[in-house]
Structure formats: C-alpha cells, structure tokens
PDB file of C-alpha atoms in Angstrom:
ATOM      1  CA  UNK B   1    -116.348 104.573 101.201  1.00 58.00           C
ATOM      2  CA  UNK B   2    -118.111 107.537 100.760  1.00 85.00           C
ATOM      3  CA  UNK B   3    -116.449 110.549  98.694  1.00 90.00           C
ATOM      4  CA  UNK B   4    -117.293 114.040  99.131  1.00 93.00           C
ATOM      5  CA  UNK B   5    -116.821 116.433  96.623  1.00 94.00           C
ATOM      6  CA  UNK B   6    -114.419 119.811  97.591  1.00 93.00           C
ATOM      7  CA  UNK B   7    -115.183 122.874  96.130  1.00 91.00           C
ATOM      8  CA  UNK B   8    -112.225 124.645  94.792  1.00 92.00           C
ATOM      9  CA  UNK B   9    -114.048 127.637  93.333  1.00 89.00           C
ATOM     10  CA  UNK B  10    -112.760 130.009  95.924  1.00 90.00           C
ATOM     11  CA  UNK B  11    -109.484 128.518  96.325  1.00 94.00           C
ATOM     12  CA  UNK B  12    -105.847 129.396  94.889  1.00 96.00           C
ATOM     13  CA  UNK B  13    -103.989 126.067  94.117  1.00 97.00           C
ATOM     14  CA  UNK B  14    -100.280 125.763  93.854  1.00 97.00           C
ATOM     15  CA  UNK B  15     -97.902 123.025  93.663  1.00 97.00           C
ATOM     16  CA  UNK B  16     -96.170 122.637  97.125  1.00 97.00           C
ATOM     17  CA  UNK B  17     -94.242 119.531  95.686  1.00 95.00           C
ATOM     18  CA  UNK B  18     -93.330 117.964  92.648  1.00 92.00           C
ATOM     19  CA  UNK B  19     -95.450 114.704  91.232  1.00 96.00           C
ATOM     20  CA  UNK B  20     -93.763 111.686  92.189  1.00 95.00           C
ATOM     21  CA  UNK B  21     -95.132 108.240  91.941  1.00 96.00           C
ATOM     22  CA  UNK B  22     -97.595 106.598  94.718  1.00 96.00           C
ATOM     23  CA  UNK B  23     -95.527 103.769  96.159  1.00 94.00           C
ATOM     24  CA  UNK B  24     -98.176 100.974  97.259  1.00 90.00           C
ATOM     25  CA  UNK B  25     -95.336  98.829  99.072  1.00 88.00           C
ATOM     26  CA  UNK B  26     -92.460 100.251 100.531  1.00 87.00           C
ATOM     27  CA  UNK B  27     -90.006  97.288 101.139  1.00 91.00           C
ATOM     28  CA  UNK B  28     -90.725  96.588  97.397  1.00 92.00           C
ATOM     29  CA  UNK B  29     -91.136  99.850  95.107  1.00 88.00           C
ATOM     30  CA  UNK B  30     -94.105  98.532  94.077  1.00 92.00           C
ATOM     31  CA  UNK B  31     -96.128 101.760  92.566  1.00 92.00           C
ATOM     32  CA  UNK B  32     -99.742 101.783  93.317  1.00 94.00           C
ATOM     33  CA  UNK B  33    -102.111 100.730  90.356  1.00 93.00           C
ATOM     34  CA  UNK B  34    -106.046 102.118  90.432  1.00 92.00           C
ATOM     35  CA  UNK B  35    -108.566  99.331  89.371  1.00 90.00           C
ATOM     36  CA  UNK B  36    -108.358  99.982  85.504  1.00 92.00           C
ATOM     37  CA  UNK B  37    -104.560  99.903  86.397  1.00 93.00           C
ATOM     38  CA  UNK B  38    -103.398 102.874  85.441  1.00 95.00           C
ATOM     39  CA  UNK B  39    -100.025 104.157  87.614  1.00 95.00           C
ATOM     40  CA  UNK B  40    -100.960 106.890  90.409  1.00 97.00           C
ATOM     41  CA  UNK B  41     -99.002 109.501  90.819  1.00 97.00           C
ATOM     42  CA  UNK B  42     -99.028 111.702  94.542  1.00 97.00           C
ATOM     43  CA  UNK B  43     -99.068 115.642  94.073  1.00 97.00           C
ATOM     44  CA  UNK B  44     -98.856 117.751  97.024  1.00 97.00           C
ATOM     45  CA  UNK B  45    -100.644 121.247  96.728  1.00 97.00           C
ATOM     46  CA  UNK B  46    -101.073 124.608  98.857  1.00 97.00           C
ATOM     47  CA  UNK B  47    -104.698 124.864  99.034  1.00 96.00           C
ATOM     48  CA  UNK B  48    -104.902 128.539  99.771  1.00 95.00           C
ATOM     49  CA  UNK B  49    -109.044 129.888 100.508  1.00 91.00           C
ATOM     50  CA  UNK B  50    -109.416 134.162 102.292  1.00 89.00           C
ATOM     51  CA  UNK B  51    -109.657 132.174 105.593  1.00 90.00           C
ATOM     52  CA  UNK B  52    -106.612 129.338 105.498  1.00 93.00           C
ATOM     53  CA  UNK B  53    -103.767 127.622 103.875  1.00 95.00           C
ATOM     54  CA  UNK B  54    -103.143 123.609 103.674  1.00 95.00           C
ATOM     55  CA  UNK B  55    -100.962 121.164 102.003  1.00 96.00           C
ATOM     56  CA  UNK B  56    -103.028 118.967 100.233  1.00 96.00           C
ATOM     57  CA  UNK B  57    -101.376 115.374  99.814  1.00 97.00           C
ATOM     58  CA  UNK B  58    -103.789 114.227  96.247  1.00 97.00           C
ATOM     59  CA  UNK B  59    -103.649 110.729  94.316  1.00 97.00           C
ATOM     60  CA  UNK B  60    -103.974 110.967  90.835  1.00 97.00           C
ATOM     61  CA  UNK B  61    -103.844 108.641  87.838  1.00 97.00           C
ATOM     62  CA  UNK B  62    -100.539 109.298  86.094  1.00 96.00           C
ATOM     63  CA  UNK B  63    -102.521 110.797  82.488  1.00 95.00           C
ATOM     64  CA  UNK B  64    -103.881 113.560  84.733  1.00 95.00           C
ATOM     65  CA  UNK B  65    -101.073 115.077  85.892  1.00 95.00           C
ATOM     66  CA  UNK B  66     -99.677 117.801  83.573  1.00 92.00           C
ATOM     67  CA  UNK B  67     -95.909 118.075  82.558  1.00 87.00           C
ATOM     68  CA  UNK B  68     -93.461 119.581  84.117  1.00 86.00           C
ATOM     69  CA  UNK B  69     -95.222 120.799  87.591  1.00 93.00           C
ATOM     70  CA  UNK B  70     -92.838 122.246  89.684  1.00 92.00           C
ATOM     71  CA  UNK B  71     -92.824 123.852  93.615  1.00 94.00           C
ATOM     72  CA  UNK B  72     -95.050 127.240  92.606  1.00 95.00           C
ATOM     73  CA  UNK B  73     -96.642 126.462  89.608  1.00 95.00           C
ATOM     74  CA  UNK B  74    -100.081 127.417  89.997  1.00 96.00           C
ATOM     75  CA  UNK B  75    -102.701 124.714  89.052  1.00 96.00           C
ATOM     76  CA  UNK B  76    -106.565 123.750  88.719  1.00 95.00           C
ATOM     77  CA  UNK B  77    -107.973 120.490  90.249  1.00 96.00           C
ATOM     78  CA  UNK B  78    -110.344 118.630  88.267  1.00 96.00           C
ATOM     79  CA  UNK B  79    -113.031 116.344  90.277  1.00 96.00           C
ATOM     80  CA  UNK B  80    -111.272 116.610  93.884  1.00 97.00           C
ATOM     81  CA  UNK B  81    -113.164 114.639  96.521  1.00 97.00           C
ATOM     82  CA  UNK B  82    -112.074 113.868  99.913  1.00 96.00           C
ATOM     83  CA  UNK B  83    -112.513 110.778 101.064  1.00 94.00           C
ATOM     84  CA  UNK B  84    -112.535 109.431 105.213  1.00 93.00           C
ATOM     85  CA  UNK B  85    -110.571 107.177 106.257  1.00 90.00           C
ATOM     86  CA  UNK B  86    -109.641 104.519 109.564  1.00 91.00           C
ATOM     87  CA  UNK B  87    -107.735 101.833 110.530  1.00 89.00           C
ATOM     88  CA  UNK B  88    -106.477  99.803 112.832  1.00 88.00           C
ATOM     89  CA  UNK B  89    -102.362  98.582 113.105  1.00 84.00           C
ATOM     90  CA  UNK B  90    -100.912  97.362 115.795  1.00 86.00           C
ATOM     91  CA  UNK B  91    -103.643  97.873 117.768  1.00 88.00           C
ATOM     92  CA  UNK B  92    -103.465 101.735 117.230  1.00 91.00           C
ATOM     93  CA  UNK B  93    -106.662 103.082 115.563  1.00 92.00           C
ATOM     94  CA  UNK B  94    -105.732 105.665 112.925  1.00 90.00           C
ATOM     95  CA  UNK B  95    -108.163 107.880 110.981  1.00 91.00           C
ATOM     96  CA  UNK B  96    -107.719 110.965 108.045  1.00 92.00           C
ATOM     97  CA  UNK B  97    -108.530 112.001 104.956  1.00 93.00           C
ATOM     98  CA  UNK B  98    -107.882 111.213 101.708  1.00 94.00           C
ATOM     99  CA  UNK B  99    -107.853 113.413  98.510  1.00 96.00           C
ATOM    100  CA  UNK B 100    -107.996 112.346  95.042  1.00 96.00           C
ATOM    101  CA  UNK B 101    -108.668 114.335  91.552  1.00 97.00           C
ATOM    102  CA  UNK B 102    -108.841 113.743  88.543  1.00 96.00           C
ATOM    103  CA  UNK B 103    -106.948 115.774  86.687  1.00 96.00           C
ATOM    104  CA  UNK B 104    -104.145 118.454  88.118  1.00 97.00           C
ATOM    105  CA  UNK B 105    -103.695 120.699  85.461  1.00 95.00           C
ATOM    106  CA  UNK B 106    -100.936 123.729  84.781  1.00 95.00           C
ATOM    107  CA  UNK B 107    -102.326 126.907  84.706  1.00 93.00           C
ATOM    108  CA  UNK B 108     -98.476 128.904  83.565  1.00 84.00           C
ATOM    109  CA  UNK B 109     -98.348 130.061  80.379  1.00 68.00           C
ATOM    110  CA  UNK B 110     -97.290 127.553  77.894  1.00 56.00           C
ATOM    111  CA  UNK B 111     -97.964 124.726  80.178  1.00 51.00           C
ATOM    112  CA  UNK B 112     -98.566 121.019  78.112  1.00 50.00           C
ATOM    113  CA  UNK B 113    -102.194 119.459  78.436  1.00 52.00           C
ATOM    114  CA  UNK B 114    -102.382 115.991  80.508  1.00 55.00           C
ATOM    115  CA  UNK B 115    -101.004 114.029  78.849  1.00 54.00           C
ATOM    116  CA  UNK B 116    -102.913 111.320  76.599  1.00 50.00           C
ATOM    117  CA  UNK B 117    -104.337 108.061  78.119  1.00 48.00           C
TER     118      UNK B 117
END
C-alpha cells in the first residue's frame, strides 16, 4: 500500500479527542497489535491549515502518544502519512484514507515526553 507523506508545516494541530485504544475486533475487545506488536492507540485531531479544518482519525503505536492529551491540547505530529484505502463487504465497495504517525506529541507547557518503548 502506498503511503504518502502529509506535510504539517503549515498546519495547527489540536486534540479533538482523547487517545483511546485501536480495537482490531469488536465482538472481542481485541486491541489492534502493529507487526513488532506493539498496542495502537487511535487519536483524533483538528487539523486546522489558512484554507480548512478536519478531524483527523490517526493510528499510533501506544509509546508515541504523549501523556495526558486531552480535547484542546495542542500537539505536533511526527512522520504522518496518509495511506488509501478499499474494500469490498457485503458486496458494497468502500474506499478512504488512512492516517498514521509516529509520534503525537504535547506541545502545553509541562507536557511529559512519549513515553519510553
């Protein structure tokens, strides 16, 4: 799948919603795993650029998320890449995108680091 890198230079980034964890199957609680398997966490963001504002819905591994992120906090995002997406389910074809970073990290004063892998 090809990833495309997003430019956030321009951009003001604030937390829209608190980090909670990615939940790979429903019916179970199962929380997603990436491939080194490491927990993912799900951290929706206001992605504000001069032109337009979004809600960003981003994956990230659980060590990149900074403590205590709450609704307004304003935040950088560390290697954010968007990533296309399709499928097919019930014989419905359904296409997006994707966002994952690497890091979401607390810009308020006093914030705490990522924490530690």
């Amino acid at each position: 799948m090809r990833q495309i890198p997003v430019d956030t230079a321009n951009a003001t980034v604030m937390v829209a919603k608190a980090p909670q964890p990615k939940v790979k199957d429903r019916r179970t609680g199962e929380i997603a795993l990436d491939k080194d398997g490491t927990a993912l966490m799900v951290v929706e963001v206001m992605f504000s650029t001069p032109d337009e504002v979004e809600i960003l819905k981003l994956t990230v591994p659980e060590p990149g998320v900074s403590e205590d992120l709450a609704m307004g906090t304003p935040v950088v995002l560390t290697g954010l890449v968007a990533s296309p997406w399709e499928n097919e389910f019930n014989g419905q074809k359904r296409h997006g995108i994707a966002f994952r970073a690497v890091a979401v990290t607390s810009l308020a004063d006093g914030a705490s680091k990522p924490k530690a892998a």
